Amino acid sequence: MAGTDRGDLTRTAILALLGTGGPLSRSEIARGLDLSPATVTQLTKELIGHGMLEELDLKPSRGGRPAQRLGLVGSAGRALGVKVTADHLVLVDVRLDGEVLGSWERPHDPAAPDALEHLADAVESVVREISGVPPLLGVGVGVPGSVDDQAVGTVNAPTLGWQAMPVGERLRRRLNLPVLVENDVNALAAAERLYGRGRTHSDFLVLTIGRGVGAAIVADGRVYRGARGGAGEFGHLQVDPEGPPCGCGARGCLEAFVGSAGLLATARAREALAQRADRPGAERVEADARDPLGAVAALGRAAAGGDVAAREVFAEAGTILGRATAGLINVVDPEVVVVLGEGTADWPLWRTGFEPALRAQLYPGRRDISVEVESWDDTSWAQGAAALVLATPFDSAGAAGEQGRLVRARLIGASS
């Protein structure tokens, strides 16, 4: 695509506006970017000609001629998203418009000496499989830990046993592609900003519940990462200094109470009390350490089936989570809280404790904040990782650094 650097930046700004705000007319684009109508007409004509934008329906007018709206073409690019867990990898192929084209799952042992090589092998095999059209813009990787910088990708993840692991460097060397690495909850926030509720909110919280507990803070449309990329470690807020040990090495963290292991520990303790008191009603929960989420699902089924003790486990966890979330809301003052993660399957059970505790602890004036729970499936984490790459053309803050520049160059070059 011909044009000066400033022209390329302006094209990117147009893509950004449409990507985060949805379809708009040319006049709305001009007002939103403070550009002349002539400039917008010329640049959008080029973007349409290169298959990156398309003309959509006419927007009704209050008297004048209806305006033609423009939107992104999903087939202009794709990204591979990778979610790294403690025992497997999930990979998804996602178009620019968010449509999932394919998904894969691979076993993975992050503690193995060759863990990074195995990760690179898995990613490389899928990259070879999906090569073609739409063009692959890059690879996004989501990890349950802190990442120094998306474009560098050095990972510290105690739950994986990783300390200063050069994930980004190793993958870039093997793949010869742009690679962005980020905390998995921050990656979900990027996806929300691009495709979810973040399109209509500039300040929001993403709260995740499941194997662990996490949070991402979006302020003024940007994910807040902190000085070292570790912002949002909500699960390691201390609830009780005398509480159970946490995987991070501390005691009494929020995650130790309401993560999957914490839920199961509470269930076993209640079961033991019930047995000693010779009371019926507490269904036995077999806590398989290899599949804690499966064991939590069994606990949820017991609660939904009327098991009083199981329902109390979720209500108690919801109360603890509600109090902690209220504190976070009081500090950052978001417009909305979006709840995601495997644990949302049992959200009605959590909500009985969560809602009263949350509202009671919120600062006056914030007690009507909306808590919105989204649907979840096994590929959602990896879709968030893909959004790291797909959001890069819409990233005015430049969080993706040099890797982001390479992604944008591939997007523009592929359409030339």
C-alpha positions as a printed Julia matrix, in Angstrom:
416×3 Matrix{Float64}:
   0.0     0.0    0.0
   1.52    3.29  -1.06
   1.72    6.3    1.2
   3.84    8.18   3.7
   4.42    7.02   7.28
   1.83    9.58   8.38
  -0.6     8.15   5.86
  -0.05    4.66   7.22
  -0.61    5.93  10.76
  -3.84    7.6    9.68
  -5.03    4.41   7.98
  -4.25    2.55  11.19
  -6.22    5.16  13.15
  -9.22    4.57  10.88
  -8.95    0.8   11.42
  -8.63    1.43  15.16
 -11.74    3.58  15.29
 -13.81    1.02  13.39
 -12.34   -1.9   15.27
 -13.16   -0.56  18.71
 -16.25    1.48  17.89
 -17.96   -0.62  15.24
 -19.22    0.52  11.81
 -19.26    4.27  11.19
 -19.98    6.65   8.36
 -17.19    8.64   6.71
 -18.38   11.84   8.37
 -18.32   10.13  11.78
 -14.78    8.92  11.1
 -13.73   12.46  10.13
 -15.18   13.9   13.36
 -13.77   11.12  15.51
 -10.21   11.54  14.18
 -10.33   15.29  13.48
  -9.57   14.73   9.8
 -10.89   16.51   6.74
 -13.72   14.76   4.86
 -11.53   14.69   1.75
  -8.72   12.86   3.58
 -11.15   10.31   5.01
 -12.74    9.75   1.6
  -9.34    9.13  -0.02
  -7.95    6.84   2.69
 -11.12    4.78   3.1
 -11.25    4.35  -0.68
  -7.74    2.86  -0.51
  -8.65    0.61   2.43
 -11.74   -0.64   0.61
  -9.69   -1.25  -2.52
  -7.19   -3.33  -0.54
  -9.92   -5.44   1.04
  -9.58   -4.12   4.59
 -12.87   -2.17   4.79
 -16.26   -2.77   3.27
 -19.36   -0.67   2.74
 -22.28   -1.81   4.87
 -25.87   -0.66   5.29
 -27.02    2.91   5.04
 -27.39    4.79   8.32
 -30.79    6.58   8.6
 -30.62   10.36   8.47
 -32.8    13.0   10.13
 -33.39   14.85   6.92
 -30.35   14.6    4.69
 -29.16   11.77   2.53
 -28.58    8.47   4.41
 -24.89    7.91   5.18
 -23.02    4.8    4.03
 -21.4     3.01   6.95
 -17.99    1.31   6.76
 -16.82   -1.76   8.66
 -13.78   -4.03   8.94
 -13.36   -7.02   6.65
 -12.63  -10.01   8.87
 -10.74  -11.82   6.12
  -8.1    -9.06   6.01
  -6.05  -10.94   8.61
  -5.92  -13.65  11.24
  -3.98  -14.44  14.4
  -3.05  -17.58  16.3
  -3.85  -17.44  20.01
  -2.17  -19.77  22.51
  -3.23  -20.32  26.12
  -0.62  -21.99  28.34
  -1.94  -23.92  31.34
  -0.36  -26.19  33.94
  -1.06  -29.32  31.89
  -2.04  -28.44  28.31
  -2.07  -25.87  25.53
  -5.12  -24.49  23.73
  -4.58  -22.88  20.33
  -7.14  -21.02  18.21
  -7.1   -19.47  14.74
  -9.09  -16.19  14.8
 -10.0   -13.71  12.04
  -9.67   -9.97  12.4
 -13.39   -9.68  13.13
 -13.17  -12.23  15.97
 -14.53  -15.29  14.16
 -12.82  -18.52  15.28
 -11.7   -20.57  12.28
 -10.25  -23.54  14.15
  -9.02  -24.79  17.53
  -6.5   -27.35  18.81
  -5.48  -28.79  22.18
  -2.07  -30.25  23.0
  -0.67  -31.83  26.19
   2.03  -29.76  27.82
   4.27  -30.01  30.88
   5.61  -26.54  31.76
   8.0   -28.08  34.31
   9.8   -30.18  31.69
  13.36  -29.08  30.8
  12.32  -28.71  27.16
   8.99  -26.97  27.9
   9.7   -23.98  25.65
  10.82  -26.19  22.77
   7.66  -28.24  23.13
   5.6   -25.04  23.13
   7.39  -23.84  20.0
   6.86  -27.23  18.31
   3.12  -27.11  19.01
   2.75  -23.55  17.75
   4.9   -24.16  14.68
   2.87  -27.21  13.67
  -0.39  -25.23  13.77
   1.18  -22.25  11.95
   2.12  -24.59   9.09
  -1.42  -25.98   9.05
  -3.16  -22.61   8.78
  -0.83  -20.85   6.36
  -2.66  -19.19   3.49
  -5.6   -16.77   3.34
  -6.4   -14.73   5.4
  -2.75  -13.85   6.1
  -1.36  -14.7    9.54
  -0.49  -11.44  11.31
   1.21  -12.97  14.34
   0.96  -15.16  17.42
  -0.43  -14.14  20.82
   0.38  -16.12  23.97
  -1.55  -15.89  27.25
   0.08  -17.12  30.48
  -1.07  -17.27  34.12
   1.63  -14.95  35.44
   3.33  -11.6   34.93
   5.02  -10.55  31.7
   7.64   -7.82  31.59
   6.54   -6.41  28.24
   4.22   -7.76  25.54
   6.84   -7.3   22.85
   9.64   -8.9   24.89
   7.66  -11.71  26.5
   9.74  -12.73  29.52
   7.42  -14.62  31.87
   7.31  -15.12  35.63
   4.57  -17.64  36.44
   4.81  -19.48  39.78
   1.9   -21.78  38.9
   3.89  -22.98  35.86
   7.22  -23.04  37.69
   8.56  -20.4   35.28
  11.01  -17.72  36.35
  12.29  -15.25  33.74
  11.31  -17.63  30.93
  12.1   -16.07  27.49
   8.86  -17.19  25.86
   8.63  -14.39  23.32
  12.27  -14.57  22.28
  12.18  -18.35  21.78
   8.98  -18.32  19.74
  10.09  -15.43  17.53
  13.35  -17.24  16.77
  11.49  -20.4   15.75
   8.53  -18.88  13.92
   9.92  -15.78  12.22
   6.61  -14.08  13.06
   5.55  -11.27  15.38
   4.86  -12.72  18.84
   3.1   -10.95  21.72
   3.0   -12.45  25.22
   0.74  -11.24  28.02
  -0.9   -12.21  31.28
  -3.96  -14.27  30.32
  -6.48  -12.03  32.11
  -5.04   -8.91  30.49
  -5.38  -10.7   27.17
  -9.07  -11.32  27.89
  -9.42   -7.6   28.62
  -7.91   -6.84  25.21
 -10.54   -9.1   23.64
 -13.3    -7.37  25.6
 -12.03   -3.99  24.42
 -12.07   -5.15  20.81
 -15.13   -7.38  20.6
 -17.05   -7.24  23.88
 -18.44   -4.74  26.34
 -15.29   -2.67  26.16
 -16.49   -1.32  22.82
 -18.97    0.8   24.77
 -17.0     1.29  28.01
 -13.61    2.96  28.45
 -13.21    2.06  32.14
 -14.06   -1.46  33.26
 -12.85   -4.45  35.27
 -12.49   -7.99  34.01
 -12.79  -10.52  36.83
 -11.98  -14.2   36.22
 -12.85  -17.18  38.4
 -11.88  -20.79  37.86
  -8.64  -22.6   38.62
  -7.39  -19.25  39.88
  -8.73  -15.73  40.39
  -7.6   -12.77  38.33
  -8.47   -9.23  37.37
  -7.61   -6.82  34.59
  -8.06   -3.08  34.89
  -8.99   -1.1   31.78
  -8.66    2.64  32.3
  -9.36    5.19  29.58
  -9.55    2.38  27.05
  -6.17    0.85  27.93
  -5.24   -2.2   29.94
  -3.27   -1.05  32.97
  -0.15   -3.24  33.27
   1.78   -1.58  36.1
   5.5    -0.85  36.24
   6.6    -4.48  35.67
   3.62   -5.92  33.84
   2.21   -7.48  37.01
  -0.88   -5.37  37.66
  -4.09   -7.28  38.28
  -2.82  -10.08  40.55
  -6.12   -9.85  42.36
  -6.05  -13.5   43.4
  -3.1   -12.8   45.67
  -4.79  -10.14  47.73
  -4.5   -11.41  51.3
  -7.84  -12.27  52.88
  -6.59  -13.93  56.1
  -2.92  -14.07  57.19
  -3.69  -17.33  59.02
  -5.5   -18.79  56.02
  -4.52  -21.73  53.82
  -1.27  -21.73  51.83
  -1.43  -20.38  48.28
   0.48  -21.54  45.21
   2.36  -18.23  45.18
   4.07  -19.14  48.5
   2.04  -16.83  50.75
  -0.88  -17.7   53.03
  -4.5   -16.66  53.01
  -4.67  -15.26  49.47
  -8.08  -14.74  47.88
  -7.27  -17.5   45.37
  -6.57  -19.95  48.19
 -10.17  -19.49  49.34
 -12.13  -19.16  46.1
  -9.98  -20.75  43.38
 -10.9   -24.31  42.45
  -8.51  -25.84  45.01
  -9.91  -23.57  47.71
 -13.5   -24.5   46.91
 -12.65  -28.2   47.09
 -10.76  -27.81  50.37
 -13.78  -26.07  51.91
 -16.07  -28.79  50.59
 -13.89  -31.54  52.1
 -13.78  -29.73  55.45
 -17.57  -29.4   55.52
 -17.96  -33.03  54.54
 -15.69  -34.12  57.38
 -17.69  -32.06  59.88
 -20.93  -33.52  58.57
 -19.62  -37.06  58.87
 -18.4   -36.52  62.43
 -21.81  -35.11  63.34
 -23.45  -38.04  61.57
 -25.46  -35.61  59.46
 -26.65  -36.42  55.93
 -26.74  -33.87  53.12
 -23.08  -33.23  52.29
 -22.34  -35.15  49.11
 -18.81  -36.53  49.0
 -16.59  -34.65  46.54
 -13.71  -36.63  45.09
 -11.09  -33.93  44.57
  -8.9   -35.23  41.77
  -5.76  -33.1   41.89
  -5.25  -33.72  38.17
  -8.68  -32.28  37.34
  -9.74  -29.72  39.96
 -12.1   -28.0   37.53
 -13.87  -31.31  36.95
 -14.21  -31.79  40.68
 -15.64  -28.27  41.04
 -18.11  -29.07  38.27
 -19.21  -32.12  40.29
 -19.61  -29.89  43.34
 -21.72  -27.5   41.26
 -23.96  -30.33  40.11
 -24.42  -31.43  43.71
 -25.38  -27.89  44.72
 -27.77  -27.51  41.8
 -29.33  -30.82  42.81
 -30.17  -29.51  46.28
 -27.1   -30.43  48.34
 -27.24  -27.79  51.07
 -23.6   -28.12  52.12
 -22.41  -27.75  48.52
 -24.54  -24.63  48.08
 -23.02  -23.18  51.23
 -19.52  -23.69  49.79
 -20.33  -21.53  46.77
 -22.22  -18.93  48.81
 -19.31  -18.57  51.23
 -16.83  -18.24  48.37
 -19.1   -15.68  46.72
 -19.19  -13.63  49.93
 -15.39  -13.57  50.15
 -15.08  -12.67  46.48
 -17.76   -9.97  46.74
 -16.0    -8.2   49.6
 -12.66   -8.25  47.8
 -14.2    -7.07  44.54
 -15.9    -4.18  46.3
 -12.53   -3.0   47.55
 -11.11   -3.09  44.04
 -14.12   -1.21  42.64
 -13.79    1.44  45.34
 -10.16    1.98  44.31
 -10.43    2.1   40.51
 -14.07    3.24  40.0
 -14.96    1.32  36.8
 -18.16    1.69  34.78
 -18.87   -2.04  34.75
 -17.46   -5.38  35.97
 -17.29   -8.25  33.48
 -17.03  -11.75  34.98
 -15.38  -14.48  32.91
 -13.75  -17.87  33.41
 -14.63  -21.51  33.94
 -16.32  -20.7   37.24
 -19.08  -18.73  35.53
 -20.89  -22.02  34.83
 -21.88  -21.97  38.51
 -22.38  -18.2   38.82
 -25.97  -18.46  40.15
 -24.48  -20.35  43.12
 -21.74  -17.75  43.65
 -24.17  -14.85  43.28
 -26.15  -15.64  46.44
 -23.13  -14.65  48.52
 -21.43  -12.3   46.06
 -24.16   -9.74  45.47
 -25.04   -8.89  49.11
 -21.37   -8.73  50.13
 -20.43   -6.59  47.12
 -23.23   -4.04  47.52
 -22.72   -3.74  51.28
 -19.02   -2.87  50.9
 -19.25   -0.48  47.96
 -18.78    3.22  48.46
 -22.07    5.19  48.26
 -22.75    6.17  44.69
 -21.18    3.01  43.31
 -23.63    0.47  44.67
 -25.58    0.3   41.43
 -22.58   -0.78  39.33
 -23.45   -3.47  36.8
 -21.84   -6.91  37.12
 -22.15   -8.7   33.79
 -21.37  -12.4   33.38
 -20.4   -13.62  29.92
 -20.65  -17.08  28.4
 -17.51  -19.19  28.44
 -16.02  -22.15  26.59
 -12.68  -23.95  26.47
 -11.26  -21.71  23.74
 -12.0   -18.37  25.4
  -8.57  -17.98  27.02
  -6.84  -18.62  23.69
  -9.2   -16.21  21.9
  -8.01  -13.57  24.35
  -4.41  -14.35  23.42
  -5.23  -13.97  19.72
  -6.77  -10.57  20.51
  -3.31   -9.34  21.57
  -2.32   -9.49  17.91
  -5.66   -8.51  16.42
  -5.9    -5.44  18.69
  -2.47   -4.18  17.66
  -3.68   -2.22  14.6
  -6.12   -0.51  16.97
  -3.52    0.25  19.66
  -2.92    3.98  19.75
  -0.85    3.67  22.94
   1.74    1.44  21.28
   1.72   -1.21  24.03
   2.91   -3.85  21.55
   6.09   -1.92  20.7
   8.22   -3.17  17.81
   6.18   -6.37  17.52
   3.09   -4.24  17.03
   4.81   -2.34  14.23
   5.59   -5.66  12.56
   1.96   -6.78  12.89
   0.73   -3.55  11.29
   3.3    -3.91   8.5
   2.04   -7.44   7.78
  -1.57   -6.23   7.73
  -0.8    -3.38   5.34
   1.64   -5.45   3.26
  -0.78   -8.35   2.88
  -3.39   -6.02   1.4
  -0.97   -4.38  -1.05
